[in-house]
Coordinates of C-alpha atoms in Angstrom, one line a residue:
M1 CA 0.0 0.0 0.0
T2 CA 1.3 3.4 -0.9
A3 CA 1.7 6.2 1.7
I4 CA -1.1 8.3 0.2
N5 CA -3.5 5.3 0.2
Q6 CA -2.7 4.7 3.9
L7 CA -3.6 8.3 4.6
L8 CA -6.8 8.0 2.7
Q9 CA -7.7 4.9 4.7
N10 CA -6.9 6.8 7.9
N11 CA -9.3 9.5 6.7
Q12 CA -12.1 7.0 6.2
R13 CA -11.7 5.7 9.7
W14 CA -11.6 9.3 11.1
M15 CA -14.8 10.1 9.2
A16 CA -16.6 7.1 10.5
A17 CA -15.4 7.7 14.1
K18 CA -16.6 11.3 14.0
A19 CA -19.9 10.5 12.5
S20 CA -20.6 7.7 15.0
R21 CA -20.0 10.0 17.9
D22 CA -21.7 13.0 16.5
P23 CA -23.9 12.5 13.4
A24 CA -24.2 16.3 12.7
Y25 CA -20.4 16.9 13.0
F26 CA -19.8 17.5 9.3
T27 CA -23.1 19.3 8.5
R28 CA -22.2 21.8 11.2
R29 CA -18.9 22.4 9.5
V30 CA -20.7 23.2 6.2
A31 CA -23.1 25.6 7.9
G32 CA -20.5 28.2 8.4
F33 CA -17.0 29.1 9.7
A34 CA -17.0 31.6 12.5
P35 CA -13.5 31.6 14.2
K36 CA -13.1 33.4 17.5
Y37 CA -9.3 33.4 17.4
L38 CA -6.4 33.8 15.0
F39 CA -3.4 31.5 15.8
I40 CA 0.0 32.2 14.2
G41 CA 2.2 29.3 15.0
C42 CA 5.4 27.5 14.1
S43 CA 5.4 24.9 11.3
D44 CA 6.9 22.2 13.6
L45 CA 4.6 22.9 16.6
G46 CA 3.5 19.3 16.5
V47 CA 0.0 19.8 17.7
A48 CA -3.1 21.3 16.2
A49 CA -4.0 24.7 17.5
S50 CA -7.6 23.7 18.2
E51 CA -6.4 20.7 20.3
L52 CA -3.8 22.8 22.1
L53 CA -6.3 25.5 23.1
G54 CA -9.2 23.1 23.8
L55 CA -11.3 24.5 21.0
K56 CA -13.4 23.0 18.3
P57 CA -11.8 23.1 14.8
G58 CA -14.0 25.9 13.5
E59 CA -13.3 28.2 16.4
V60 CA -9.7 29.0 15.5
L61 CA -8.2 30.4 12.2
T62 CA -4.6 29.2 11.8
H63 CA -1.4 30.2 10.0
S64 CA 1.9 28.5 10.3
N65 CA 5.4 29.2 9.1
V66 CA 9.0 28.6 10.1
A67 CA 9.7 30.2 13.5
N68 CA 6.2 31.7 13.7
L69 CA 7.3 35.0 12.1
V70 CA 5.2 38.0 11.4
A71 CA 7.1 39.4 8.4
H72 CA 5.8 42.5 6.7
S73 CA 6.8 41.1 3.3
D74 CA 4.9 37.8 3.9
M75 CA 1.8 38.2 1.7
S76 CA 0.4 34.8 2.9
L77 CA 0.4 35.8 6.5
L78 CA -0.9 39.4 5.8
S79 CA -3.7 37.9 3.7
V80 CA -4.8 35.7 6.6
L81 CA -4.5 38.7 9.0
Q82 CA -6.6 40.8 6.7
Y83 CA -9.3 38.1 6.4
A84 CA -9.3 37.8 10.2
V85 CA -9.6 41.5 10.9
Q86 CA -12.0 42.5 8.1
N87 CA -14.1 39.4 7.6
T88 CA -14.5 37.7 11.0
A89 CA -15.4 38.7 14.5
I90 CA -12.0 37.6 15.8
E91 CA -10.9 39.7 18.8
D92 CA -7.8 37.7 19.9
I93 CA -4.7 37.2 17.8
I94 CA -2.1 34.7 19.2
V95 CA 1.5 34.3 18.2
C96 CA 2.6 30.9 19.6
G97 CA 6.2 29.7 19.6
S98 CA 7.7 26.5 20.9
Y99 CA 10.7 25.9 23.1
N100 CA 11.6 23.1 20.7
C101 CA 11.4 25.4 17.6
A102 CA 13.9 24.1 15.0
G103 CA 13.8 27.4 13.1
V104 CA 14.9 29.5 16.0
A105 CA 17.6 26.9 16.8
A106 CA 18.8 27.0 13.2
A107 CA 19.0 30.8 13.3
A108 CA 21.1 30.7 16.4
A109 CA 23.5 28.0 15.1
H110 CA 25.5 30.3 12.7
Q111 CA 25.4 27.7 9.9
Q112 CA 24.1 28.1 6.4
H113 CA 20.8 26.6 5.5
G114 CA 20.4 27.7 1.9
L115 CA 17.2 29.6 1.0
L116 CA 16.0 29.3 4.6
D117 CA 18.7 31.8 5.7
S118 CA 16.9 34.7 4.1
W119 CA 13.9 33.9 6.3
L120 CA 15.9 33.2 9.4
T121 CA 17.6 36.6 9.2
Q122 CA 14.5 37.9 10.9
V123 CA 15.2 35.7 13.9
R124 CA 18.8 36.9 13.9
D125 CA 17.5 40.5 14.0
V126 CA 15.9 39.5 17.3
V127 CA 19.3 38.4 18.5
R128 CA 20.7 41.7 17.6
L129 CA 18.0 43.7 19.3
H130 CA 18.4 41.7 22.6
E131 CA 22.1 40.8 22.4
K132 CA 23.0 42.2 25.8
E133 CA 20.3 40.2 27.6
L134 CA 21.1 37.0 25.7
L135 CA 24.9 37.3 26.4
R136 CA 24.2 37.5 30.1
I137 CA 22.7 33.9 30.0
G138 CA 25.6 31.5 30.3
D139 CA 23.8 28.3 29.7
D140 CA 23.2 27.5 26.0
A141 CA 19.9 25.8 26.5
A142 CA 18.5 28.6 28.7
R143 CA 19.8 31.2 26.2
L144 CA 17.9 29.4 23.3
R145 CA 14.7 29.2 25.4
R146 CA 14.9 32.9 26.0
L147 CA 15.5 33.6 22.4
V148 CA 12.3 31.7 21.6
E149 CA 10.4 33.9 24.0
L150 CA 12.0 37.1 22.7
N151 CA 11.2 36.1 19.1
V152 CA 7.5 35.6 20.0
M153 CA 7.5 39.0 21.7
E154 CA 8.9 40.7 18.6
Q155 CA 6.4 39.0 16.3
V156 CA 3.5 40.3 18.5
R157 CA 5.0 43.7 18.2
N158 CA 5.3 43.3 14.4
L159 CA 1.5 42.5 14.4
A160 CA 0.9 45.8 16.2
K161 CA 2.9 47.7 13.6
T162 CA 0.7 46.6 10.7
N163 CA -1.8 49.1 9.3
L164 CA -4.4 46.2 9.3
V165 CA -4.3 46.1 13.1
Q166 CA -3.8 49.8 13.6
N167 CA -6.7 50.8 11.3
A168 CA -9.0 48.3 12.9
T169 CA -8.3 49.5 16.5
Q170 CA -8.5 53.2 15.4
A171 CA -12.0 52.4 14.0
G172 CA -13.0 51.0 17.4
R173 CA -12.5 47.3 16.7
T174 CA -11.4 45.3 19.8
L175 CA -8.2 43.4 19.0
R176 CA -6.1 41.8 21.7
L177 CA -2.6 40.5 20.8
H178 CA -1.0 37.6 22.8
G179 CA 2.4 35.9 22.9
L180 CA 2.5 32.3 24.0
V181 CA 5.2 29.6 24.1
Y182 CA 4.4 25.9 24.0
E183 CA 6.4 23.6 26.3
A184 CA 6.3 20.2 24.4
A185 CA 7.6 18.3 27.5
T186 CA 4.5 19.2 29.5
G187 CA 2.0 20.5 27.0
Q188 CA 1.8 23.8 28.9
L189 CA 1.3 27.2 27.2
N190 CA 3.3 30.0 28.8
N191 CA 1.8 33.5 28.5
L192 CA 4.5 36.1 27.9
N193 CA 2.1 39.0 28.6
V194 CA 3.6 41.0 25.8
D195 CA 3.3 44.8 25.8
A196 CA 3.0 45.5 22.1
I197 CA 4.3 48.9 21.0
S198 CA 3.1 51.2 23.8
G199 CA 6.7 52.6 24.3
W200 CA 7.2 53.1 20.5
A201 CA 3.7 54.1 19.4
E202 CA 4.9 57.5 18.2
I203 CA 7.3 55.8 15.9
Y204 CA 5.2 53.0 14.6
A205 CA 1.7 54.5 14.6
T206 CA 0.3 55.0 11.1
H207 CA -2.9 56.6 9.8
P208 CA -4.8 56.5 6.5
A209 CA -3.3 58.9 4.1
A210 CA -6.1 61.5 4.3
A211 CA -5.8 61.7 8.1
A212 CA -2.1 61.2 8.5
P213 CA -0.2 63.9 10.5
R214 CA 3.2 65.0 9.1
L215 CA 5.9 62.7 10.3
M216 CA 8.2 64.2 13.0
V217 CA 11.8 63.6 13.9
S218 CA 12.4 62.5 17.5
R219 CA 9.2 64.1 18.8
G220 CA 10.3 67.4 17.5
T221 CA 8.5 69.7 15.1
R222 CA 10.6 69.3 12.0
P223 CA 8.8 67.2 9.3
L224 CA 10.7 64.0 8.4
V225 CA 9.2 64.1 4.9
A226 CA 8.5 67.5 3.4
D227 CA 5.1 68.3 1.8
R228 CA 6.0 67.9 -1.9
A229 CA 3.0 69.7 -3.3
A230 CA 3.5 72.8 -1.2
S231 CA 7.3 73.0 -1.3
G232 CA 8.2 71.3 -4.6
S233 CA 10.9 69.5 -2.7
L234 CA 11.7 66.2 -1.0
N235 CA 13.4 66.2 2.4
G236 CA 14.5 69.8 1.9
H237 CA 16.1 69.3 -1.5
R238 CA 14.5 71.3 -4.4
R239 CA 13.4 69.3 -7.4
R240 CA 15.3 70.2 -10.5
S241 CA 13.2 71.3 -13.5
A242 CA 13.3 69.1 -16.6

C-alpha cells in the first residue's frame, strides 16, 4: 500500500469515528466558519491549534510558518491577517512559539541553510535587538529558550505595527494581541504578557493617508518628509526642473 493510500484509509476511519460519535459533526462544518481566534504558530509545533487550546476546529483560524514569524513582506500571513480583521469577529490574535522550535535553533547556530537563511535573518535580528540580555545567559539551552520567547514577543510587536491592526483599532475594533510559548515536554502554554508597542507608538503608529499627520523627527517639530505639493521639494532638496 502506498503512503497516500494509507492516509486515505486513515481519513475514512476518522470520518466514521466522528460520524458515529456526532452524526451532525460534518453538517455543522458546512453551515459556516466563525472563528473566534487567529493563531499564528510554528510549522513544527507538532499539535493542532484547536487541540492545544481546547477548542473546536471551526473556532480558530490558523497560519503557520518557520519560527512563527510576522514578516511585513509575507503576503500569505498578511492575507490571513486581513481576512481575520476584516471578515470575521475575531478579537484575539495569538503568536505561539515552541521551546523546541527548529527554526529558532537554526537561526542561532551560525550555519548556512540555503534559501532558509533569508527567512531566518528575521530571527537573527531579534538576537541583535536583545544581544546584551542573551549574552548574560551563560547556559546555551537557557539562552535558546529565552531567544524563543523574545522572538515571539517581537512578532507580536510586528503585528501591532501593521496598518491592518492599527486601522481596525482606530476604528473602534477590539483586538487583543497575545504571545504564548508551547512547552512540548509538559503540554503547557506560557503566557508572555507582551506589551506590544506602547513605548514606541509615536514611531510605529500610522494613519490612513487622508488623516495622517506630518511625520516628526524624535518628537520634534521638523517634518521627516516635506510636503511635496507645497514646497516642490523632497526632504529639503529642491526638485530640478526638466
